[in-house]
Every structure is written in structure tokens, then in C-alpha cells.
Short mmCIF file of C-alpha atoms in Angstrom, two decimals:
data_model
loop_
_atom_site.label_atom_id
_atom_site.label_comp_id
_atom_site.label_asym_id
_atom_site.label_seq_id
_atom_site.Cartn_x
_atom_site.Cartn_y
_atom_site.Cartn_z
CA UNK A 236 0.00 0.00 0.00
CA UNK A 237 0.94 3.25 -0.50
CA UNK A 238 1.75 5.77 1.90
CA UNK A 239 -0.57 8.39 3.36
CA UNK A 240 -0.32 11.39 1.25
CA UNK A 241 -2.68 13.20 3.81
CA UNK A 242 -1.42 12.37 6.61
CA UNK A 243 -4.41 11.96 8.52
CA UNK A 244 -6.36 9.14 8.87
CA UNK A 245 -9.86 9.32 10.75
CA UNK A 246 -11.46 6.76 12.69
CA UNK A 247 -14.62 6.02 14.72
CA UNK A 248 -13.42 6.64 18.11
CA UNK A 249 -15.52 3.63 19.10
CA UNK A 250 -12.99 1.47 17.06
CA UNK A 251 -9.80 3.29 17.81
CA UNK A 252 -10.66 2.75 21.70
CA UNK A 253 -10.86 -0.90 20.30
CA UNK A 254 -7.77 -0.99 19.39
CA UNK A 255 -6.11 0.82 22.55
CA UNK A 256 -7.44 -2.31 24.64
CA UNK A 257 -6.39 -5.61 25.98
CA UNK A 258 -8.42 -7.90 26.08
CA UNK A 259 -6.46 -10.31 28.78
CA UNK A 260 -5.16 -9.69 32.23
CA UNK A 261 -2.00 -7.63 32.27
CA UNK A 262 -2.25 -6.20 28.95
CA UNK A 263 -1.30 -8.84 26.62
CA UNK A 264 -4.10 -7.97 24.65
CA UNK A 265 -4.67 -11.23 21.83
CA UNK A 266 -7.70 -11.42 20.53
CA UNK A 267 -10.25 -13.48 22.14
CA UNK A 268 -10.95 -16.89 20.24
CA UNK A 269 -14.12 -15.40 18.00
CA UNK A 270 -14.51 -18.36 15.41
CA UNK A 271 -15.78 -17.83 12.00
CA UNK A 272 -18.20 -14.79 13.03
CA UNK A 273 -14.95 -12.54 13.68
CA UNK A 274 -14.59 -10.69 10.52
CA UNK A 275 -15.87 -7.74 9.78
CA UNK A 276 -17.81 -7.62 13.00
CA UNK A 277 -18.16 -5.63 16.13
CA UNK A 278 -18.73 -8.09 19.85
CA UNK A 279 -21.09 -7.51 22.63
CA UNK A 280 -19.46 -9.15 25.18
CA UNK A 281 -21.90 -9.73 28.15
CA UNK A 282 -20.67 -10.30 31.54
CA UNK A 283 -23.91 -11.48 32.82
CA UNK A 284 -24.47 -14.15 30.02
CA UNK A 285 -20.85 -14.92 29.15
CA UNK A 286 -21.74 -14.86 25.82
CA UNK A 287 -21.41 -13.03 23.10
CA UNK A 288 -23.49 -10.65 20.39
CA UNK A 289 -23.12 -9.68 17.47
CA UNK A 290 -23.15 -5.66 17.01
CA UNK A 291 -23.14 -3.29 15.12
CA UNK A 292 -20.05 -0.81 16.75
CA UNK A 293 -17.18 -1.80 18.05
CA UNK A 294 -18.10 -2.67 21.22
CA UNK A 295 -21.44 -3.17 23.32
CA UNK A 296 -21.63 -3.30 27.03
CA UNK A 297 -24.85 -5.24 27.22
CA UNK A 298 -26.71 -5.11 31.46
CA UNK A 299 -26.19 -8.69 32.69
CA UNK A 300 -29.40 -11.00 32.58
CA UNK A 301 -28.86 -11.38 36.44
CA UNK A 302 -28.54 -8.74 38.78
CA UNK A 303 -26.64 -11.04 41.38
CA UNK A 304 -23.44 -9.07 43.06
CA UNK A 305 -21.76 -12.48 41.76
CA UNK A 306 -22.76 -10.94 38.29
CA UNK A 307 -22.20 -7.64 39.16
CA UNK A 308 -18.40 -8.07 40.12
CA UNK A 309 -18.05 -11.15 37.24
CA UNK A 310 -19.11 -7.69 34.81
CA UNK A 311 -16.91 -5.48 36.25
CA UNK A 312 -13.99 -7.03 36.26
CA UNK A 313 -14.55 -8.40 32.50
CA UNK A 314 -15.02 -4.65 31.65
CA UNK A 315 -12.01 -3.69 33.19
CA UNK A 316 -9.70 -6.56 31.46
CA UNK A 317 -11.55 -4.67 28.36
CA UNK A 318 -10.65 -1.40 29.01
CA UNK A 319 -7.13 -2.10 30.13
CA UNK A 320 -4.76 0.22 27.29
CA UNK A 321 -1.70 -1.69 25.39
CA UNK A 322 -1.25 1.77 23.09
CA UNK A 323 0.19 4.58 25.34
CA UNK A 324 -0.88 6.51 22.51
CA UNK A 325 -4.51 6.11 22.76
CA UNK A 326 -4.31 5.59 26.73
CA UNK A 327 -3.43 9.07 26.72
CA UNK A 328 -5.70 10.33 24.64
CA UNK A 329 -8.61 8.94 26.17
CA UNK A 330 -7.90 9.70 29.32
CA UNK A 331 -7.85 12.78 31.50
CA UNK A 332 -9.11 16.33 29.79
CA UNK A 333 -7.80 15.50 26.56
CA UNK A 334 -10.69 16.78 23.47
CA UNK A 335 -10.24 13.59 22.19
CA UNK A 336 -11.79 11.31 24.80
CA UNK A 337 -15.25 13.11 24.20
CA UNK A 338 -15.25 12.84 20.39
CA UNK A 339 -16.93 10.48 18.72
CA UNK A 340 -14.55 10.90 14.97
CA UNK A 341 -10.95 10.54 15.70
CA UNK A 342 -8.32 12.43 13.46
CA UNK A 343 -5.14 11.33 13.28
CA UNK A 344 -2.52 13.03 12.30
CA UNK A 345 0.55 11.33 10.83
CA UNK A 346 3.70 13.32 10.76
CA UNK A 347 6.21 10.52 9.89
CA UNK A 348 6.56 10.03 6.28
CA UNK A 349 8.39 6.28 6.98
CA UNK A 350 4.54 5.16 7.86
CA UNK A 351 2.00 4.04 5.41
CA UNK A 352 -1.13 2.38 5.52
CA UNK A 353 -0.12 -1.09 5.74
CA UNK A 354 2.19 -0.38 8.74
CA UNK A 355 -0.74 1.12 10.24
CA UNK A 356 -2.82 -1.85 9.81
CA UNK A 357 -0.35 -4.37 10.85
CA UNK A 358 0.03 -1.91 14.05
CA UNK A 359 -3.34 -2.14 14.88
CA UNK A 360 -3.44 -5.70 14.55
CA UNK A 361 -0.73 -5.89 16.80
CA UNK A 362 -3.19 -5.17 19.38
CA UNK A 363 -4.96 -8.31 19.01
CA UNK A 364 -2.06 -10.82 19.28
CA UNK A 365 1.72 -11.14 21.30
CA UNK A 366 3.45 -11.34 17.41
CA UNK A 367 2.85 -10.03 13.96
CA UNK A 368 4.67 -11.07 11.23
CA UNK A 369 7.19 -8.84 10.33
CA UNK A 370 8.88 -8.86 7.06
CA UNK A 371 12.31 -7.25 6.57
CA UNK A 372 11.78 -4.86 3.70
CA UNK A 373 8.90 -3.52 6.20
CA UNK A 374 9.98 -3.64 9.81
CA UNK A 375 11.03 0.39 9.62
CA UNK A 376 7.42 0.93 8.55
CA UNK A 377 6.32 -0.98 11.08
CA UNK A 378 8.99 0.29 13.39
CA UNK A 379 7.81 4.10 13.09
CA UNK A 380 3.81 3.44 13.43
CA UNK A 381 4.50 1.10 16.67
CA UNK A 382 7.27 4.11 18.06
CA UNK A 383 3.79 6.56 17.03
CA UNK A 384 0.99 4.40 19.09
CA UNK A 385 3.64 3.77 21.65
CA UNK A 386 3.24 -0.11 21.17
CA UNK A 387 6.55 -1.03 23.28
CA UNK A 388 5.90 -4.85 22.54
CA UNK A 389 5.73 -4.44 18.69
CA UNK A 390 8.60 -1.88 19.17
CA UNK A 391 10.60 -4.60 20.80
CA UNK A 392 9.20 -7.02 17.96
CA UNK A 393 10.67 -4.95 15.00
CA UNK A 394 13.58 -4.32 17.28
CA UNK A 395 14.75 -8.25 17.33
CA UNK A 396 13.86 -8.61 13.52
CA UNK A 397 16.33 -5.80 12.41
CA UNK A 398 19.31 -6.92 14.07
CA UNK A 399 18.65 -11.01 13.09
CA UNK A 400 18.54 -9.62 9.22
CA UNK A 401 21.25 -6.93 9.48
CA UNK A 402 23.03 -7.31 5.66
CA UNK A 403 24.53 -5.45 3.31
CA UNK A 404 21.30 -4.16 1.93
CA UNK A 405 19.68 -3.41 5.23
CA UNK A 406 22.29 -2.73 7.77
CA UNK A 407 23.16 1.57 6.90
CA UNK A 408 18.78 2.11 6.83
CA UNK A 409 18.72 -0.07 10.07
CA UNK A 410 21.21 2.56 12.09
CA UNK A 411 19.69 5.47 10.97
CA UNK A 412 16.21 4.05 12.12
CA UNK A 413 17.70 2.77 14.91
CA UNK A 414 18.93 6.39 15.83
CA UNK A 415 16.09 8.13 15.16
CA UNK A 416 13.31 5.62 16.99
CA UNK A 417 15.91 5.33 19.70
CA UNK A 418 16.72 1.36 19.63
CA UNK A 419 20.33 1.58 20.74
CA UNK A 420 20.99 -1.99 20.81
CA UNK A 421 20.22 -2.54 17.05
CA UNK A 422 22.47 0.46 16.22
CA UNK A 423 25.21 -0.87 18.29
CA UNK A 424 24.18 -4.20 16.19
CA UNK A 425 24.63 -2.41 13.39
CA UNK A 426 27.74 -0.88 14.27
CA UNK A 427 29.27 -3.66 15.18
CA UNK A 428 28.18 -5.77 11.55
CA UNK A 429 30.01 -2.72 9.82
CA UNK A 430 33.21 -3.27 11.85
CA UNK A 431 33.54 -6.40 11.25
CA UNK A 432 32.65 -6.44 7.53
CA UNK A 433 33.89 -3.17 5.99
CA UNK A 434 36.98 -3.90 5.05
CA UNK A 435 36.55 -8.30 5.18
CA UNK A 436 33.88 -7.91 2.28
CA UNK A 437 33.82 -4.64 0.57
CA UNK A 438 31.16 -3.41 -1.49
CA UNK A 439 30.91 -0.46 -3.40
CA UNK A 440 26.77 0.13 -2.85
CA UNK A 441 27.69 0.25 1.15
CA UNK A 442 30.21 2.44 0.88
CA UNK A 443 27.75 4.81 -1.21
CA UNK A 444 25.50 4.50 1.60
CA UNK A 445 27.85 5.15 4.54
CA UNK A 446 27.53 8.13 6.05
CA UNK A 447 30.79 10.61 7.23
CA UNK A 448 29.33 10.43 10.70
CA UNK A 449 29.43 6.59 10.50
CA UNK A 450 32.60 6.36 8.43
CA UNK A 451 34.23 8.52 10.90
CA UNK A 452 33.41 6.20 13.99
CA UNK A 453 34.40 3.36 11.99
CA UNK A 454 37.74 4.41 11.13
CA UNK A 455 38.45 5.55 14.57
CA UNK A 456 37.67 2.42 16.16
CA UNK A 457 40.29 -0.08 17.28
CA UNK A 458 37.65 -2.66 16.90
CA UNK A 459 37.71 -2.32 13.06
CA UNK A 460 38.42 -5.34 11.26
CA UNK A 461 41.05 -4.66 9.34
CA UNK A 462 42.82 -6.64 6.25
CA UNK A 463 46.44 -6.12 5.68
CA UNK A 464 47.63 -2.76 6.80
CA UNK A 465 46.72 0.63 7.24
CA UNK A 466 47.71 1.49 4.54
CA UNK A 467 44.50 -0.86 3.08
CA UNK A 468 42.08 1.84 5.23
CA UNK A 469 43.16 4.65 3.55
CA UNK A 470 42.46 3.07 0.21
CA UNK A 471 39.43 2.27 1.35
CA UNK A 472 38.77 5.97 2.68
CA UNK A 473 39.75 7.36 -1.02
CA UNK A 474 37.17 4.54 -2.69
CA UNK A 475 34.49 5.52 -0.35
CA UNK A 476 35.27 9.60 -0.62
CA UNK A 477 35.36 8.95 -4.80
CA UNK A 478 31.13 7.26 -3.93
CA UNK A 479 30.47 9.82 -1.89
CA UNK A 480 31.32 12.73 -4.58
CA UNK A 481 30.55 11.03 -7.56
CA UNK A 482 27.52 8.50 -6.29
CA UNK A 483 26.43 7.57 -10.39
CA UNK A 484 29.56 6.28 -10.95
CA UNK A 485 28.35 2.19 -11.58
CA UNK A 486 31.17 -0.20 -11.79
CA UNK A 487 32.76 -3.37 -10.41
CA UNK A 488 34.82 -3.26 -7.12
CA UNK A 489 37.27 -4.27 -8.84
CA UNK A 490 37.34 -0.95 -11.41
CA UNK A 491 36.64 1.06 -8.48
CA UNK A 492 40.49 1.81 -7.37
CA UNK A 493 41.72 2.62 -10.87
CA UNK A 494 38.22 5.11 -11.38
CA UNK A 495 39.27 6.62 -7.97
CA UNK A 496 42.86 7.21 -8.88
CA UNK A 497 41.73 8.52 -12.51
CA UNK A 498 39.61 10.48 -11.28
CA UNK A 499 42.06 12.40 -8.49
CA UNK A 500 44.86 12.52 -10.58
CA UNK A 501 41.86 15.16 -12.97
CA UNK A 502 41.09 16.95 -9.17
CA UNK A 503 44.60 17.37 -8.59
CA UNK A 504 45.09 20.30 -11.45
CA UNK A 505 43.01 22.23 -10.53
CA UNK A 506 44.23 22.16 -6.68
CA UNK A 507 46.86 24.82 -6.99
CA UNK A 508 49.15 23.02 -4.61
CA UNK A 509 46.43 22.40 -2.14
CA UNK A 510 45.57 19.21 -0.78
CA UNK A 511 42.26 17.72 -2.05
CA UNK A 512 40.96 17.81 1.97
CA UNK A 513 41.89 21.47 2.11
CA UNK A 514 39.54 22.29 -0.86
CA UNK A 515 35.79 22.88 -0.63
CA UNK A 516 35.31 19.21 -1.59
CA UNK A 517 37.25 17.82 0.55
CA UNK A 518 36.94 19.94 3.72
CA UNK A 519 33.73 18.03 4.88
CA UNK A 520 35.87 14.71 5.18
CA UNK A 521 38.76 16.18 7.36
CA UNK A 522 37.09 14.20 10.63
CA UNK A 523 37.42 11.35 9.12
CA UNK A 524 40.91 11.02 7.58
CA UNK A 525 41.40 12.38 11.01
CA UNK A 526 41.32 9.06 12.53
CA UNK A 527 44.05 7.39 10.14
CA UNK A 528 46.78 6.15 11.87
CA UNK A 529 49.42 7.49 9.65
CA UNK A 530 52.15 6.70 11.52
CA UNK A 531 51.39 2.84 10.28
CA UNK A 532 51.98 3.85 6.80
CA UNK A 533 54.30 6.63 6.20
CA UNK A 534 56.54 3.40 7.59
CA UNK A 535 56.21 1.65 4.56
CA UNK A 536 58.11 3.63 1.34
CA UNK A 537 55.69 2.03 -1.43
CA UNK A 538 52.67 3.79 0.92
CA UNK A 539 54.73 6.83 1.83
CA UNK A 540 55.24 6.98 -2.12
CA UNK A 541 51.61 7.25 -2.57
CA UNK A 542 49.76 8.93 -0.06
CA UNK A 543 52.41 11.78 -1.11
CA UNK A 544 51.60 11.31 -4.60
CA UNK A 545 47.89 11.17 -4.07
CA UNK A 546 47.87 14.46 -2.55
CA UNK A 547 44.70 14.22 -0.62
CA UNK A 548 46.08 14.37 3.09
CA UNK A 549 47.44 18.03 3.76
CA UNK A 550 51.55 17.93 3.86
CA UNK A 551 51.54 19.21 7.40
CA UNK A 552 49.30 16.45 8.63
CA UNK A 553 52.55 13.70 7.30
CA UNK A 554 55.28 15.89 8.40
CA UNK A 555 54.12 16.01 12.02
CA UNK A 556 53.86 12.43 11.83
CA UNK A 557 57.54 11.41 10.27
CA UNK A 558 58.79 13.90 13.20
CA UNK A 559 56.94 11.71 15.81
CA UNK A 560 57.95 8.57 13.98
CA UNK A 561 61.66 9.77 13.90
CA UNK A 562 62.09 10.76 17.91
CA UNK A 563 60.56 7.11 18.36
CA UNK A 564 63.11 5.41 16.22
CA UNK A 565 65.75 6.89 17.88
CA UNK A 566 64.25 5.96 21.29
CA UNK A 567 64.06 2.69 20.18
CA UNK A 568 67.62 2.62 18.80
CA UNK A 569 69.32 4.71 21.21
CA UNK A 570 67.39 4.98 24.42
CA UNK A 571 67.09 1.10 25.34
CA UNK A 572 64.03 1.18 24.65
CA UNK A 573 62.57 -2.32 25.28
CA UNK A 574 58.51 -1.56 24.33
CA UNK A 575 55.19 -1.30 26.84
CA UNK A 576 55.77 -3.14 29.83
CA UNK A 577 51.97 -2.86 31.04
CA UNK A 578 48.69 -2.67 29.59
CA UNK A 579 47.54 0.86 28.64
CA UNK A 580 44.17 0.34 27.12
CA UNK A 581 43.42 3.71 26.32
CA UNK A 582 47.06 4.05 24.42
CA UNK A 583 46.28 0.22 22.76
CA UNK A 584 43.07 1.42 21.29
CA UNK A 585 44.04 5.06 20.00
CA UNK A 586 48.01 4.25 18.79
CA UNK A 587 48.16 0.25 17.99
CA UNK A 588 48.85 -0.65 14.62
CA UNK A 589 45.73 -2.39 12.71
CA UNK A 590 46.87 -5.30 10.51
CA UNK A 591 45.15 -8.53 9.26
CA UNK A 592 45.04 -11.40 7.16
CA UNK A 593 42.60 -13.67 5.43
CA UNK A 594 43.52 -17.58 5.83
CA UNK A 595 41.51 -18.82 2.56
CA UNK A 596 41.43 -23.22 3.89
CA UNK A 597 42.79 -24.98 6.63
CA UNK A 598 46.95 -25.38 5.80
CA UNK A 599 50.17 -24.02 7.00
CA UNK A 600 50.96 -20.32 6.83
CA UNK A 601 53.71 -18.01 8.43
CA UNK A 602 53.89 -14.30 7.45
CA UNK A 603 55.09 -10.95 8.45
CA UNK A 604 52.99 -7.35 8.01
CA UNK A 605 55.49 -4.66 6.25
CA UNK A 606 56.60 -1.68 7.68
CA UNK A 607 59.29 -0.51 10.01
CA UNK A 608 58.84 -1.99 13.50
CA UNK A 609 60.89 -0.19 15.60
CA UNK A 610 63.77 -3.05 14.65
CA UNK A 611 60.76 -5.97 15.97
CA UNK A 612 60.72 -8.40 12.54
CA UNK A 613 57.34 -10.17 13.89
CA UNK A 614 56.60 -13.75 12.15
CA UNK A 615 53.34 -14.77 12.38
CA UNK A 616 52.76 -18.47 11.56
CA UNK A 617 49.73 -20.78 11.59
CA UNK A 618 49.89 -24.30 11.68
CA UNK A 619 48.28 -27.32 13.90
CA UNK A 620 45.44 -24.99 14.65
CA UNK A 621 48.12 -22.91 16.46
CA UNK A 622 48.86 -19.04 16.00
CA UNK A 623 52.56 -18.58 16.85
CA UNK A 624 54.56 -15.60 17.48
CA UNK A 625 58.28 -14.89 16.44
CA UNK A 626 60.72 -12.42 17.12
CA UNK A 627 63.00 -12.88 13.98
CA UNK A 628 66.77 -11.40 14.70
CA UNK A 629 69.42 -13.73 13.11
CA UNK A 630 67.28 -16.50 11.25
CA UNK A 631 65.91 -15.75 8.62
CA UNK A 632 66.20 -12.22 6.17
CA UNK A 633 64.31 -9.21 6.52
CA UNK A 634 63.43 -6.46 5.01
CA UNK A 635 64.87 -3.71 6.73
CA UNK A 636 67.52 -3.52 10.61
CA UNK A 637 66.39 -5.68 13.74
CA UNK A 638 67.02 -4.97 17.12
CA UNK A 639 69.79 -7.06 18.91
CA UNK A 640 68.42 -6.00 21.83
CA UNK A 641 68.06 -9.56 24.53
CA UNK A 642 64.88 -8.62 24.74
CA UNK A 643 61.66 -7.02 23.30
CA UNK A 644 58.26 -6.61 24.10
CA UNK A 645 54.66 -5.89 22.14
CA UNK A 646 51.41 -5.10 23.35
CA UNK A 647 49.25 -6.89 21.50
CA UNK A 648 45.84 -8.54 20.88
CA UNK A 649 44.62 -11.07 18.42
CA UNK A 650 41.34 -11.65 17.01
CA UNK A 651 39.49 -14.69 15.03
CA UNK A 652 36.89 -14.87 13.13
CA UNK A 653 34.41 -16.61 10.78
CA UNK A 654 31.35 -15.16 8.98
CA UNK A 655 28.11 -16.45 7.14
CA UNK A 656 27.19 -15.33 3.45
CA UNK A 657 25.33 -11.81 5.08
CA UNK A 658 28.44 -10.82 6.95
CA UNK A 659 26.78 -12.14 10.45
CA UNK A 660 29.13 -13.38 12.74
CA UNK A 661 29.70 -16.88 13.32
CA UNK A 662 32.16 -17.47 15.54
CA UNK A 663 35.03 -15.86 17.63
CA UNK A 664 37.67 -15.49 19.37
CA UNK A 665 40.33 -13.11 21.48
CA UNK A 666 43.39 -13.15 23.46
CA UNK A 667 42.26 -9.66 24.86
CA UNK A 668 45.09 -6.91 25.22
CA UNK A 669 48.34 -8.69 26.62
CA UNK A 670 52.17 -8.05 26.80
CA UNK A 671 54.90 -10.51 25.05
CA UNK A 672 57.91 -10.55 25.50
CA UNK A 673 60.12 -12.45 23.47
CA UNK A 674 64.04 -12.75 23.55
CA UNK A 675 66.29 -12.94 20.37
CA UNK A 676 64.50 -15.64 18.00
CA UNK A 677 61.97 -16.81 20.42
CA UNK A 678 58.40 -17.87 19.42
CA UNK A 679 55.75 -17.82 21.58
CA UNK A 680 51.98 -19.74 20.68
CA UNK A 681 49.57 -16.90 21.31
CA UNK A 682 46.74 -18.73 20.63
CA UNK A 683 45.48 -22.75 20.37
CA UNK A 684 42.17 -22.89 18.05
CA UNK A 685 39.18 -25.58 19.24
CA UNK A 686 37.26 -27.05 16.26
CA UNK A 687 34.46 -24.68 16.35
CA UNK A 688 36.81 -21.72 14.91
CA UNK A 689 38.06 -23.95 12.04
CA UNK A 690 35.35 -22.58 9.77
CA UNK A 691 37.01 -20.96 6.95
CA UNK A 692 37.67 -18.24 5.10
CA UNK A 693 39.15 -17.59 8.70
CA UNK A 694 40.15 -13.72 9.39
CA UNK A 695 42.42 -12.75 11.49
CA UNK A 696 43.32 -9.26 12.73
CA UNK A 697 45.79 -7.63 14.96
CA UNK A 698 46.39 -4.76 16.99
CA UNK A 699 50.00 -4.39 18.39
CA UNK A 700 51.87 -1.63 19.97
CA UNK A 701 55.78 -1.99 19.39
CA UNK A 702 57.13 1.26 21.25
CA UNK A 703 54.98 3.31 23.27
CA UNK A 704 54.20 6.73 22.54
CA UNK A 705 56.07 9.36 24.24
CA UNK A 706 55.53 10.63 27.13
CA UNK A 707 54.94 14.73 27.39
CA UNK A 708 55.67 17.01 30.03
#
């Protein structure tokens, strides 16, 4: 059905009172078991008889055959059951000094343009039963007439069915009605699909559909689920800034970095040495390249090579950071510096480096994330369902000086896991925030994996923290 273009809808006040009652103790308000002679139909329900009449209105209080005080109280409380309100909507209105609760024609006037008839209709008939049926492509329909009527069980209703069918599709309409009809668990839901699945399975429609507001909390989380480096968020941040400017652009994901690049590489002449975020365009997604951690790939040359090519972050923004990533070297190198030796959470969540890696089928894997690590050449291997750790001085090649120190330490913390075909989260796993310390060519298993995590594609992401950041006066 279509939605109301009025935005009022007028009912019998008879009927609307109806609708606002329960017709059990406590409120639960299903329908009473009418048979065959239910549709269409109001009920006389008399309490002296037990039986009940056909009418024409909604309701008719019919006087008891007997006048017994066993009658009597049988009636009243049977009329009380009926008047008891499930809609604080209508309770209110029919209550108190309200012009409404003398009227016999009820306007009603609908200032939500998410509601249309049939989420009216299925509201109502929530009123009659404990569940409706709720279908995905309608539950924020339904969502905004039960948040109207003040229906807090079909609120909680549409509430479950959005965050068990969270997807791509759904899950960026979901947290804005979630925000705006004030379900916080489904946007935290929500929030927490988009962390795990932004970067594990991206999609070009989502990141058309992703907000800066949302983008922004995303990238600044240390609960982002990240593949590879950092470097791998900023890419994404210049695919999803291309959508957001140029949202007719219709591709494949996998045209979408070479359209982005093309079409910078155009921006760029007209920049006049400016960075693209310092230009009118780019100025409203500052906050979010904000939250980069640029520290994590300015340590890399092939990424230091581009991001200063690309011209998009502002030069100061990178010089600041090689300054800060220079004094830390040196600390590192000349201070005997050894890494954290305690658990900062606060420092672990804004200033760990976000790396991961996608294990394909079950096998044996070892691997190392690029970058300069302070002189830490990390080995990560996986094998026998174990996740080992190795501080690599002497054995094996690297790509750039290790620390001889006798010992090093990382702040780390490991995460698992395994996803369905929507993105929802099967299984998990984390060693939480810990400290490792590892002397020269020491391994360490960080992890032993039950049978339950073996479902695969298997992602795994890290956060560690080789040096910590230094301290200021």
C-alpha cells in the first residue's frame, strides 16, 4: 500500500478505543478466540451471560441477565480486562481532559513520512495478538507506526527482527532508524556488523550508503576489522570519498580503485598546490581522515610513495607524523628502549597498529605485516590450529635492521573470526590486550584454536603496539 499522502487518517473513536485495549489480564491484549463470526464484526461481550453478540459498533456493554453481586463483580472485572490500554498513545488520549476522549470521529494526524497504511494496519493488529509477522523490507514501517501508538511490545518485535537480518542491503537504513526511533541496541548491532565487515567484504553500494558520521566512527575504532595494513584503510577511505562525490559512478569493485585514482589525478590540477581535503570538496571529510593512523603507513616507502603522490592528506598532517615517527626510532635505537611493559588500554586502542590477514582453507601459513617496526621483525605463523609468534633477529632475512636487543616486548591482541554469506558473525575469538615478551629468536603460541573456529575463510586481525608513545611534560 501506499503511503498516506494526507497524513491523517480518521477513525470512529468507538474502534480506535478498540484498538487501545487488551483484552487479557495484564495487557497482553490477543484477541479473544471469536470463530468464524470474527470478521468484519463488532462483539457484545456480556458479563452477565458470558456470551457473546453480534453488534453493530465496536463494542457493546450489554446489562447482565442477572442482577446477582456475583454478576455484578463477574461484569466489572470483564469490563475492566476490556478497558485495560496496550497503546500509550490512545491511553493518553482517552484519558484525563484531553478533546479527544469526548469525540466520537478521531483524526489522526501522521507526521512521519516512513509510515504508510499497511504499517498502520499491521500496528493495529498488533493489538490483538503477542506477534505479527514482520517482514524485513517492512519492519522500519512498522517500526515508526509502533514508536507513534507507543506499542513497546511491537517496538521490541521490529527491534529483534532488524538486528537477526542486518546485511549489506539493510544494515546503513537499520542505524539510521535505529537512531532516530531510539533502539540503541540494534544500532550498536549495526555498528558492530560494519566493523567487522567493511573492510573483510567490501562493497561499493555500502560504501555509497555510509555516512561521514558513520565512516568517521568506523575508522576511529580499534575494533575495526582490518585486512592487511593501514595502509589498506586509507584506500578504502579514497574509494568511499570517490562514492560519496561522484555516487552515479556504476562499476565493479574491482574498477573502483583505478576510477578513484583517474579520477584524483583530474582533481589534482586544478588544486593549486592544495591538498584535495583542504579544498571545498574535501573539507567536509577532514574528521574522518582524522582518525588514520598514519604513523602505520608513512613506515612503509611504497605507501609513503603514494599517499604523497595522491595528494589528498594536507603535507603538514605527514610531516608532524615522520617527526613523531623519527624521535621514536631513535628511542628505540638509542634509548634502550625495550617496548610497553603494562597494559595501557586507552594508548592500545588510539596508537596500535591495525593489521590482518585472510587464511583462505585450513593449511600451514607463516607471514610478516610490512613496515618498520621499531627493529621488531614479527613472524606470524599458523599451523596445527596454532597461531605462533616470532621475534625474527638472526634467522631468517628481513626487510629492513632488527634490534639485537636480549629482549623485546609488544602489546598486542589477536582476534578470530568466521562469517556467514550476510556478513553475520559466526564465531570468535580473542586473546584480549596482553604483553609478550620475546628474547632474540623466540616464538611464543599466542593462541590454540578448538574445532568450532576452524570454519574458513578464517580472518584474522591484529592490533599491536611496538614502542609506546612518548611521554609529554
Amino acid at each position: 500500500m501506499g503511503s498516506l499522502s494526507s497524513r491523517v487518517l480518521r477513525q470512529p473513536r468507538r474502534a480506535l478505543a478498540q484498538q487501545a485495549q487488551g483484552a487479557r489480564a495484564g495487557g497482553s491484549a490477543r484477541r479473544p478466540d471469536t470463530g468464524d463470526d470474527a470478521a468484519g464484526h463488532g462483539f457484545c461481550y456480556c458479563p452477565g451471560s458470558h456470551k457473546r453478540k453480534r453488534s453493530s459498533g465496536a463494542f457493546c456493554y450489554c446489562h447482565p441477565d442477572s442482577e446477582t453481586d456475583e454478576d455484578e463483580e463477574e461484569g466489572d472485572e470483564q469490563q475492566r480486562l476490556l478497558n485495560t490500554p496496550r497503546s500509550g498513545y490512545f491511553s493518553s488520549m482517552f484519558s484525563g481532559s484531553w478533546k479527544e476522549s469526548s469525540m466520537n470521529i478521531i483524526e489522526l494526524e501522521i507526521p512521519d513520512q516512513n509510515i504508510d497504511v499497511e504499517a498502520l494496519q499491521v500496528a493495529f493488529g498488533s493489538l490483538y495478538r503477542d506477534d505479527v509477522l514482520i517482514k524485513p523490507s517492512r519492519v522500519v514501517a512498522i517500526l515508526a507506526a509502533a514508536c507513534l501508538l507507543q506499542l513497546d511490545g511491537l517496538i521490541q518485535q521490529c527491534g529483534e527482527t532488524m538486528k537477526e537480518t542486518i546485511n549489506v542491503k539493510t544494515v546503513c537504513g537499520y542505524y539510521t532508524s535505529a537512531g532516530t526511533y531510539g533502539l540503541d541496541s540494534v544500532k550498536k548491532k549495526c555498528l558492530e556488523w560494519l566493523l567487522n565487515n567493511l573492510m573483510t567484504h567490501q562493497n561499493a553500494e555500502l560504501f555509497k550508503e555510509l555516512s561521514i558520521n558513520v565512516m568517521k566512527q568506523l575508522i576511529g575504532s580499534s575494533n575495526l576489522f582490518v585486512m592487511q595494513v593501514e595502509m589498506d584503510i586509507y584506500t578504502a577511505l579514497k574509494k568511499w570519498m570517490f562514492l560519496q562525490l561522484v555516487p552515479s559512478w556504476n562499476g565493479s569493485l574491482k574498477q573502483l580503485l583505478t576510477e578513484t585514482d583517474v579520477w584524483f589525478s583530474k582533481q589534482r590540477k586544478d588544486f593549486e598546490g592544495m591538498a584535495f581535503l583542504e579544498t571545498e570538496q574535501g573539507k567536509p571529510f577532514v574528521s574522518v581522515f582524522r582518525h588514520l593512523r598514519l604513523q602505520y603507513i608513512i613506515s612503509d616507502l611504497a605507501s609513503a610513495r603514494i599517499i604523497e603522490q595522491d595528494a589528498i592528506v594536507p603535507s603538514e598532517w605527514l610531516s608532524s607524523v615522520y617527526k613523531q615517527q623519527w624521535f621514536a626510532m631513535l628511542r628505540a635505537e638509542q634509548d634502550s628502549e625495550v617496548g610497553p611493559q603494562e597494559i595501557n588500554k586507552e594508548e592500545l586502542e588510539g596508537n596500535s597498529m591495525r593489521c590482518g590477514r585472510k587464511l583462505a582453507k585450513d593449511g600451514e601459513y607463516c607471514w610478516r605485516w610490512t613496515g618498520f617496526n621499531f627493529g621488531f621483525d614479527l613472524l606470524v605463523t599458523y599451523t596445527n590450529r596454532y597461531i605462533i609468534f616470532k621475534r625474527n633477529t638472526l634467522n631468517q632475512p628481513c626487510s629492513g635492521s632488527v634490534s639485537l636487543q636480549p629482549r623485546r616486548s609488544i602489546a598486542f591482541r589477536l582476534r578470530l573470526a568466521s562469517f556467514d554469506s550476510s556478513g553475520k558473525l559466526i564465531c570468535s575469538r580473542t586473546t584480549g590486550y596482553q604483553i609478550l615478551t620475546l628474547e632474540k629468536d623466540q616464538e611464543q603460541v599466542v593462541m590454540n584454536l578448538d574445532s568450532r573456529l576452524l570454519i574458513f575463510p578464517l580472518y584474522i586481525c591484529c592490533n599491536f603496539l611496538y614502542i609506546s608513545p612518548e611521554k609529554k611534560n
